[in-house]
PDB file of C-alpha atoms in Angstrom:
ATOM      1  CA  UNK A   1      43.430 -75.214 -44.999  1.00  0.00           C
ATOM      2  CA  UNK A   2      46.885 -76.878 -46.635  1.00  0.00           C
ATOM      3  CA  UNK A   3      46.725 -79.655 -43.325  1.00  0.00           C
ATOM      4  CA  UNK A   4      42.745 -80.143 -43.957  1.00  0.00           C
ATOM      5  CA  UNK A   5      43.146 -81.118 -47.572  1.00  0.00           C
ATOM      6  CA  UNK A   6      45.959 -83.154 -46.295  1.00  0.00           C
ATOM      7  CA  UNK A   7      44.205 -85.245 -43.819  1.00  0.00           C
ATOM      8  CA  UNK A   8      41.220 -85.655 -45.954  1.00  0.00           C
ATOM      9  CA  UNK A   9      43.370 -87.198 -48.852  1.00  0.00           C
ATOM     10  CA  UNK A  10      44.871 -89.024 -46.493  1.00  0.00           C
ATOM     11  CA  UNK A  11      42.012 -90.353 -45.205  1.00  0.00           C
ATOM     12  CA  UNK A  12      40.392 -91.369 -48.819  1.00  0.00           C
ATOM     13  CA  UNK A  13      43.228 -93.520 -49.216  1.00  0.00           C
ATOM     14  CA  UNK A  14      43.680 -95.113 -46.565  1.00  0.00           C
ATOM     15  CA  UNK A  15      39.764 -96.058 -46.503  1.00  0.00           C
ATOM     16  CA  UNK A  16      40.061 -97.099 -49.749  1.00  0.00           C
ATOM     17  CA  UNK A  17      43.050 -99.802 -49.399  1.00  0.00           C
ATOM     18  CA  UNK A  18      40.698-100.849 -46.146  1.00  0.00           C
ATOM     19  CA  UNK A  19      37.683-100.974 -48.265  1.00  0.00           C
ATOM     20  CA  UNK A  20      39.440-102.836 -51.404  1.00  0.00           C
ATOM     21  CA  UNK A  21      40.568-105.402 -48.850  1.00  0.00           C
ATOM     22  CA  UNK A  22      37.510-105.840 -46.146  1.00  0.00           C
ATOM     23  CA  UNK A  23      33.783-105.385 -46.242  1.00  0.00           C
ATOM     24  CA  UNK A  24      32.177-102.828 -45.332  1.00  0.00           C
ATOM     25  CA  UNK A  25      31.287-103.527 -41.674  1.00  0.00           C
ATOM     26  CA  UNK A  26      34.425-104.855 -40.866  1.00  0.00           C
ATOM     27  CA  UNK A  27      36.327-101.312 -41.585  1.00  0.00           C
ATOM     28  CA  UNK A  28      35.802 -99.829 -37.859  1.00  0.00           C
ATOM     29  CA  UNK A  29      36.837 -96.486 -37.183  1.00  0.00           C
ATOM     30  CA  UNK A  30      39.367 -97.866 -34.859  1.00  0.00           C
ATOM     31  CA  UNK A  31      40.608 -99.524 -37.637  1.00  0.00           C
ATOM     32  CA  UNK A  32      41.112 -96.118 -39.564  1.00  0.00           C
ATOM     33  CA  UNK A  33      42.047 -94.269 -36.744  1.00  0.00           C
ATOM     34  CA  UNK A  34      45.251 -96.451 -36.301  1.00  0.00           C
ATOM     35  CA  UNK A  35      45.911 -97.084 -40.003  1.00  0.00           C
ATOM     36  CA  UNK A  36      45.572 -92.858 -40.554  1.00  0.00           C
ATOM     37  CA  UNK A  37      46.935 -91.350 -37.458  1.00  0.00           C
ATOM     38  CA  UNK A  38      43.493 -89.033 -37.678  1.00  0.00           C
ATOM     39  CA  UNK A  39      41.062 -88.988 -34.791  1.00  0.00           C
ATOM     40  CA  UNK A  40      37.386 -90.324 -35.360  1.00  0.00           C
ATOM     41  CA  UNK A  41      36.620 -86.862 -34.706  1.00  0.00           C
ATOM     42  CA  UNK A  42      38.163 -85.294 -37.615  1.00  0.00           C
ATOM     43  CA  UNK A  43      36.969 -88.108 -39.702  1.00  0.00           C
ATOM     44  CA  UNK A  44      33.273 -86.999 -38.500  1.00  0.00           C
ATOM     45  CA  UNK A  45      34.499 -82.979 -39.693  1.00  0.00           C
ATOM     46  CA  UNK A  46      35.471 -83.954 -43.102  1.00  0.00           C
ATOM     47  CA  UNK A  47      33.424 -86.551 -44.183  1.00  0.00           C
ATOM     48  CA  UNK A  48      30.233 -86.484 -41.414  1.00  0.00           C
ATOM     49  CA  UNK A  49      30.420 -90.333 -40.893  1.00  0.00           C
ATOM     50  CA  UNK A  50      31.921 -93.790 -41.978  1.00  0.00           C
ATOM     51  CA  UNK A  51      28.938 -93.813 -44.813  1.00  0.00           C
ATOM     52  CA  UNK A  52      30.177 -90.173 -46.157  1.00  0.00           C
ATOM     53  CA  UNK A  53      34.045 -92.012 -46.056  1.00  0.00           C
ATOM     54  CA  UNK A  54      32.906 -94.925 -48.510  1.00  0.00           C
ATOM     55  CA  UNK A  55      30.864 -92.556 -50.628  1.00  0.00           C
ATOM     56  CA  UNK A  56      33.850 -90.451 -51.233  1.00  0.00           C
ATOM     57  CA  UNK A  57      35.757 -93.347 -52.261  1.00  0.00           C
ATOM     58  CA  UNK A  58      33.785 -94.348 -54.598  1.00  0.00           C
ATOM     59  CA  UNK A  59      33.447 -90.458 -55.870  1.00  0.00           C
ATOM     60  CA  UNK A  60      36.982 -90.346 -55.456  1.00  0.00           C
ATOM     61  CA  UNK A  61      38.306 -93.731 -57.042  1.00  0.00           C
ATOM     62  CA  UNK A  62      35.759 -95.197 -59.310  1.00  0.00           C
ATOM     63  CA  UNK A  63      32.996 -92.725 -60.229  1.00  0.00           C
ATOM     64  CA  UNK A  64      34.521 -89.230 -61.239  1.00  0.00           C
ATOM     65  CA  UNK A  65      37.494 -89.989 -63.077  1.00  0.00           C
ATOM     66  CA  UNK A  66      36.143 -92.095 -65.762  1.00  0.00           C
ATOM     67  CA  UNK A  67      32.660 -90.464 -66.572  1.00  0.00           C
ATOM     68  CA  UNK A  68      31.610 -90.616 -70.019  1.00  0.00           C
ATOM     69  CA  UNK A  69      29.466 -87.453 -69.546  1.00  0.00           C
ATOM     70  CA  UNK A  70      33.177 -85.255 -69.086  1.00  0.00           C
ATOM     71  CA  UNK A  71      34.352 -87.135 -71.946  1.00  0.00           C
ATOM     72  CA  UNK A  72      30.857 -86.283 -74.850  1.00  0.00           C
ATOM     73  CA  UNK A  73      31.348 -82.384 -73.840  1.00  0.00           C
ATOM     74  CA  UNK A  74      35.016 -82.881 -75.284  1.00  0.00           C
ATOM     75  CA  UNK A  75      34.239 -85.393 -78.151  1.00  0.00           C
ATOM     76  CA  UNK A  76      31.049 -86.876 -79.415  1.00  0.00           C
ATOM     77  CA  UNK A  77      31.243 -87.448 -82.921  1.00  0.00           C
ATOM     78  CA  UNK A  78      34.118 -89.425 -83.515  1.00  0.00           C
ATOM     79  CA  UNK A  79      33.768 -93.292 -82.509  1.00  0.00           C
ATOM     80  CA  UNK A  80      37.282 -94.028 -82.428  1.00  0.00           C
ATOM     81  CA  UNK A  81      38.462 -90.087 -80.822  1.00  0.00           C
ATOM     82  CA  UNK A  82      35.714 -90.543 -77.945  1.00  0.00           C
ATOM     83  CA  UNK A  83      37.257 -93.938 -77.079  1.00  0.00           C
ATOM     84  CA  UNK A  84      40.911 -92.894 -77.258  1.00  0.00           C
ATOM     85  CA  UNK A  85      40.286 -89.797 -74.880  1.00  0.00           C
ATOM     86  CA  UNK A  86      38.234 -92.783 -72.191  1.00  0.00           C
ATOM     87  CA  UNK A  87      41.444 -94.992 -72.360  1.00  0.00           C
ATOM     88  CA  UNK A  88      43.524 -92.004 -71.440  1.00  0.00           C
ATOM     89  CA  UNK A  89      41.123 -90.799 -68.796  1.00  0.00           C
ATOM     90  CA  UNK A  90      41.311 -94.223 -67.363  1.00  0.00           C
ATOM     91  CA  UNK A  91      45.377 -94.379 -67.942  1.00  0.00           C
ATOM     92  CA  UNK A  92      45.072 -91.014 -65.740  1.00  0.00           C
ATOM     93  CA  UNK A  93      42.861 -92.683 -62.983  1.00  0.00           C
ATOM     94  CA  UNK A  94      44.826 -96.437 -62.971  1.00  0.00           C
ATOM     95  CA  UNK A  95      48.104 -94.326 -62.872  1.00  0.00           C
ATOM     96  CA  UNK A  96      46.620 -92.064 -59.392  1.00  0.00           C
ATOM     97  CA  UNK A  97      45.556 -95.819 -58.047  1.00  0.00           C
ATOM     98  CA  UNK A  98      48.904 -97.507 -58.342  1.00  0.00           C
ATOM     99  CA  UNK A  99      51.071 -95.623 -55.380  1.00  0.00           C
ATOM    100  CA  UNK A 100      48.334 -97.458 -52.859  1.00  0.00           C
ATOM    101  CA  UNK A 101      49.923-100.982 -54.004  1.00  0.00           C
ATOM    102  CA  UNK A 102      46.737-102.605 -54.306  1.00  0.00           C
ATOM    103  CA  UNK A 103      47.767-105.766 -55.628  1.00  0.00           C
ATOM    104  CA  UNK A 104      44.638-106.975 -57.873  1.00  0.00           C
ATOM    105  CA  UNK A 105      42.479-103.207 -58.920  1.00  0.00           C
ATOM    106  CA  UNK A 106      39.955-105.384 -60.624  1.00  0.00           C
ATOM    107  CA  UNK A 107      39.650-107.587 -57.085  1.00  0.00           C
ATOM    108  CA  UNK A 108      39.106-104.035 -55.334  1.00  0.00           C
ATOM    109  CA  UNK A 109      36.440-102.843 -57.270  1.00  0.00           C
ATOM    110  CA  UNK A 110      34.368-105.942 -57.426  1.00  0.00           C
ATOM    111  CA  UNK A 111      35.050-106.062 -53.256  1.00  0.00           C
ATOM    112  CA  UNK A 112      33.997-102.237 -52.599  1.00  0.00           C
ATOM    113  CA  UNK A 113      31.389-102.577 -55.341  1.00  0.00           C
ATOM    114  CA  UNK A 114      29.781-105.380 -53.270  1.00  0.00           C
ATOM    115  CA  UNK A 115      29.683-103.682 -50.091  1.00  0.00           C
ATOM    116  CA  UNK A 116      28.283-100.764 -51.590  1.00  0.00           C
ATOM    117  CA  UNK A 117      25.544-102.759 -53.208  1.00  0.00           C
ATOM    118  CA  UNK A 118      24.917-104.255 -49.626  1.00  0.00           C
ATOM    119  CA  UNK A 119      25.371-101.454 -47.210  1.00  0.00           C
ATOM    120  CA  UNK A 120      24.695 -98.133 -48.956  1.00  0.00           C
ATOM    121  CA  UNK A 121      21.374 -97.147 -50.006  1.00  0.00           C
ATOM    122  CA  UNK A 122      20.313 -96.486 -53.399  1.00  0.00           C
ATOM    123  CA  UNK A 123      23.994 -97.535 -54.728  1.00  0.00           C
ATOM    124  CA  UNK A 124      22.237-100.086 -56.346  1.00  0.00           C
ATOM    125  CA  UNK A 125      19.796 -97.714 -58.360  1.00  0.00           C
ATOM    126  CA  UNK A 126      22.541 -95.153 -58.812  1.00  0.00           C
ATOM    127  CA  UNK A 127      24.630 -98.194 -61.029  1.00  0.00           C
ATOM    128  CA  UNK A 128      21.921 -99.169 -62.546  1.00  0.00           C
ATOM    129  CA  UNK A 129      21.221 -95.599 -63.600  1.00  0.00           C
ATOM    130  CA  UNK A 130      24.914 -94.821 -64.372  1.00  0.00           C
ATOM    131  CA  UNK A 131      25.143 -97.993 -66.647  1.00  0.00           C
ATOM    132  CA  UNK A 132      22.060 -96.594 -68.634  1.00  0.00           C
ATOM    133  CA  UNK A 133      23.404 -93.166 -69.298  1.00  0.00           C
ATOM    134  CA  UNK A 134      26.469 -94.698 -70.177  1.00  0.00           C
ATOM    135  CA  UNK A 135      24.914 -96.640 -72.616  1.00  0.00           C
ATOM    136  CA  UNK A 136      22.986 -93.869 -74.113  1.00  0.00           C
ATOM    137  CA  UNK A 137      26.423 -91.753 -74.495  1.00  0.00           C
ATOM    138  CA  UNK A 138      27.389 -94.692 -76.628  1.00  0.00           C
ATOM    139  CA  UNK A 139      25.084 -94.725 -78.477  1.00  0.00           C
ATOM    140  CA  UNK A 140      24.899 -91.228 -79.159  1.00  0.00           C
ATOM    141  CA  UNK A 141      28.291 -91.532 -80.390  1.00  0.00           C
ATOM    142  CA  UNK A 142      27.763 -94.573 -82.689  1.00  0.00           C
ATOM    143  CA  UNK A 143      24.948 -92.782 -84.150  1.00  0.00           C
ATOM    144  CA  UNK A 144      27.203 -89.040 -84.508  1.00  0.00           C
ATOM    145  CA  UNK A 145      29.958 -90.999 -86.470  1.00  0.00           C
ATOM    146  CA  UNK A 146      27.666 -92.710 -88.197  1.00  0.00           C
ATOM    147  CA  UNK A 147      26.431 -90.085 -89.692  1.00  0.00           C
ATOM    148  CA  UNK A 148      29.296 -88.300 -90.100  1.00  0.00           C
ATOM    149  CA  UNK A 149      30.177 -91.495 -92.703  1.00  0.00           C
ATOM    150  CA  UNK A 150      32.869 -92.558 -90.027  1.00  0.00           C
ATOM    151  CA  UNK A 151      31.061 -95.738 -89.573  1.00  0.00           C
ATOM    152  CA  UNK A 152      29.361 -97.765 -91.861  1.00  0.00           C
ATOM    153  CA  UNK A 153      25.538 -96.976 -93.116  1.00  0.00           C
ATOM    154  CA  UNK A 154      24.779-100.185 -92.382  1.00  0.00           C
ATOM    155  CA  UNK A 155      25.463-101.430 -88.462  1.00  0.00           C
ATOM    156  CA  UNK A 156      23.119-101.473 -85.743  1.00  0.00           C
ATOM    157  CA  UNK A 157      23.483 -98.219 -83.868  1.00  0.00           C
ATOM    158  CA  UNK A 158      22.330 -99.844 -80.556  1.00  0.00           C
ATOM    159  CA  UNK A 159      24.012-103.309 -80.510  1.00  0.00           C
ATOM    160  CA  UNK A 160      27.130-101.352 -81.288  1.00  0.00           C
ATOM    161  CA  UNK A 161      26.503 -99.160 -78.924  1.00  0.00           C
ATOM    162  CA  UNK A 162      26.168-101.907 -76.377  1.00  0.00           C
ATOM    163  CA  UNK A 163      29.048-103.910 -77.206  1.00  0.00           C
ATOM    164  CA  UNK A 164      31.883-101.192 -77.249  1.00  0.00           C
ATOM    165  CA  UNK A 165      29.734-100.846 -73.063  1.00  0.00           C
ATOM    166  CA  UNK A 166      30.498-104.580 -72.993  1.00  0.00           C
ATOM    167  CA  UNK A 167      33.974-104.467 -73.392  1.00  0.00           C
ATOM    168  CA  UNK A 168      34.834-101.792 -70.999  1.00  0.00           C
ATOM    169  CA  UNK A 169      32.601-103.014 -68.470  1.00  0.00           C
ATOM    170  CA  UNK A 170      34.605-106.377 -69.344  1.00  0.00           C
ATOM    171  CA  UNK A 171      38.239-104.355 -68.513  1.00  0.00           C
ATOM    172  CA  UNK A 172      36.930-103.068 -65.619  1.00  0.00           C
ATOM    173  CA  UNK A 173      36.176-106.245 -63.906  1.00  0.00           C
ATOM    174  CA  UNK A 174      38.851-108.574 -65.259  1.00  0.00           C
ATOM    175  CA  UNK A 175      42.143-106.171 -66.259  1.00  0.00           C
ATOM    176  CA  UNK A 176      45.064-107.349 -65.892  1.00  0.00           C
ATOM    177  CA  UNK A 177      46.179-108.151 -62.387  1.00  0.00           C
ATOM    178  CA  UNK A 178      49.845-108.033 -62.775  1.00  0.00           C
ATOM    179  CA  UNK A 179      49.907-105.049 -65.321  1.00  0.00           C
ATOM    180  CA  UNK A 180      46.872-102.844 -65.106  1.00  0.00           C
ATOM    181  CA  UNK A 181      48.945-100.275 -67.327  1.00  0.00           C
ATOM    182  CA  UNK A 182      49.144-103.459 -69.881  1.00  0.00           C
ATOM    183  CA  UNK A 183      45.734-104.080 -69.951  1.00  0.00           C
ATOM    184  CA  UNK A 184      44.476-100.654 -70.684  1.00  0.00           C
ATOM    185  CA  UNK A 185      46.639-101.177 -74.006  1.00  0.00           C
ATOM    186  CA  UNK A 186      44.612-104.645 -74.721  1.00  0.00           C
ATOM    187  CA  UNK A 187      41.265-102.969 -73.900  1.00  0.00           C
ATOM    188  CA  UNK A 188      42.486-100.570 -76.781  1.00  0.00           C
ATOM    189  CA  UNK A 189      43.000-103.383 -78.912  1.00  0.00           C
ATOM    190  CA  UNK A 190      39.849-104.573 -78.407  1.00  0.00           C
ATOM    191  CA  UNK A 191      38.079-101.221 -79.221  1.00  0.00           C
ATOM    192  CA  UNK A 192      40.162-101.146 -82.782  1.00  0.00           C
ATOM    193  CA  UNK A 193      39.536-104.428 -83.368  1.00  0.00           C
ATOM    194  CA  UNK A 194      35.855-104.060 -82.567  1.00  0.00           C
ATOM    195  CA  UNK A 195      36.233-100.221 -84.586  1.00  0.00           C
ATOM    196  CA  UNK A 196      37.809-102.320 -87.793  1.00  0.00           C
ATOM    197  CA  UNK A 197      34.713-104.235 -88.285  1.00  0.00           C
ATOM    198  CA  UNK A 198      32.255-101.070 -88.609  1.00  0.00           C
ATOM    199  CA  UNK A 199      34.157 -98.827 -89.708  1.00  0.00           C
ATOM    200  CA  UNK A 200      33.646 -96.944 -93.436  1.00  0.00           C
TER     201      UNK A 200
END
């Protein structure tokens, strides 16, 4: 059991330095059979096929660790609480990406993001679906403190809403290349700064 969840985490990160740095297609199983040391068989065991791989990569590296969903259960009506616990969440998840020495993160999203909008079906609707719950979670939130009197009486709940989405989706895609740590400290600074103007 110990050497299964071994070779399976070994296997997610290998395929995802491959992915962050080739398309899709071009990540053979040769190619992860010689940069693993695992057989294409027990890739096939663990993961059913190269499709399952990339799926769990994504799972793995982009799409658990920073869901909003985990983070409402916990806190939902505080603005500025629910948006400190998401920059520590993604502190958590930039801090579990740095060992693999991937040199730009943003660079490796936007490559593996592209593939999966190309090669695996429904990863399209599944973003596009993702991006409006997200949304709504924000807006929850901006609403909650709202009435709570943590915000203003005054603001738009739902252009608020959708620029606190605008700036992380910003951070995601363009964070700092040579200090990903740094830039989850400016994308707080741009949530208090964007917090300052609304709040009561």
């Amino acid at each position: 059991m110990e050497k299964g969840i071994k070779s399976r985490r070994k296997i997610l990160g290998v395929a995802f330095k491959l992915f962050a740095t080739y398309s899709y297609p071009d990540v053979s199983y040769s190619l992860l059979e010689e940069a693993t040391g695992i057989s294409r068989g027990s890739m096939v065991y663990y993961f059913n096929n190269k499709e399952g791989i990339f799926r769990a990569v994504l799972d793995a590296f982009f799409y658990g660790p920073d869901n909003l969903a985990k983070i409402k259960q916990e806190q939902n009506k505080s603005l500025k609480l629910f948006y400190n616990l998401f920059i520590e969440k993604i502190k958590g998840n930039i801090s579990l990406l740095l060992p693999y020495n991937i040199p730009n993160l943003s660079e490796a999203r936007l490559n593996i993001e592209r593939s999966a909008a190309q090669f695996i079906p429904g990863f399209k609707q599944k973003m596009a679906t993702t991006q409006k719950e997200d949304g709504e979670i924000w807006e929850e939130v901006v609403r909650n403190s709202m009435e709570s009197g943590e915000l203003r009486g005054d603001i738009d709940i739902k252009a608020t809403a959708e620029l606190f989405q605008a700036i992380t989706l910003g951070f995601f895609y363009m964070c700092s290349k040579d200090h990903p740590e740094g830039g989850v400290d400016y994308l707080r600074h741009l949530y208090d700064a964007q917090y300052a103007l609304i709040k009561n």
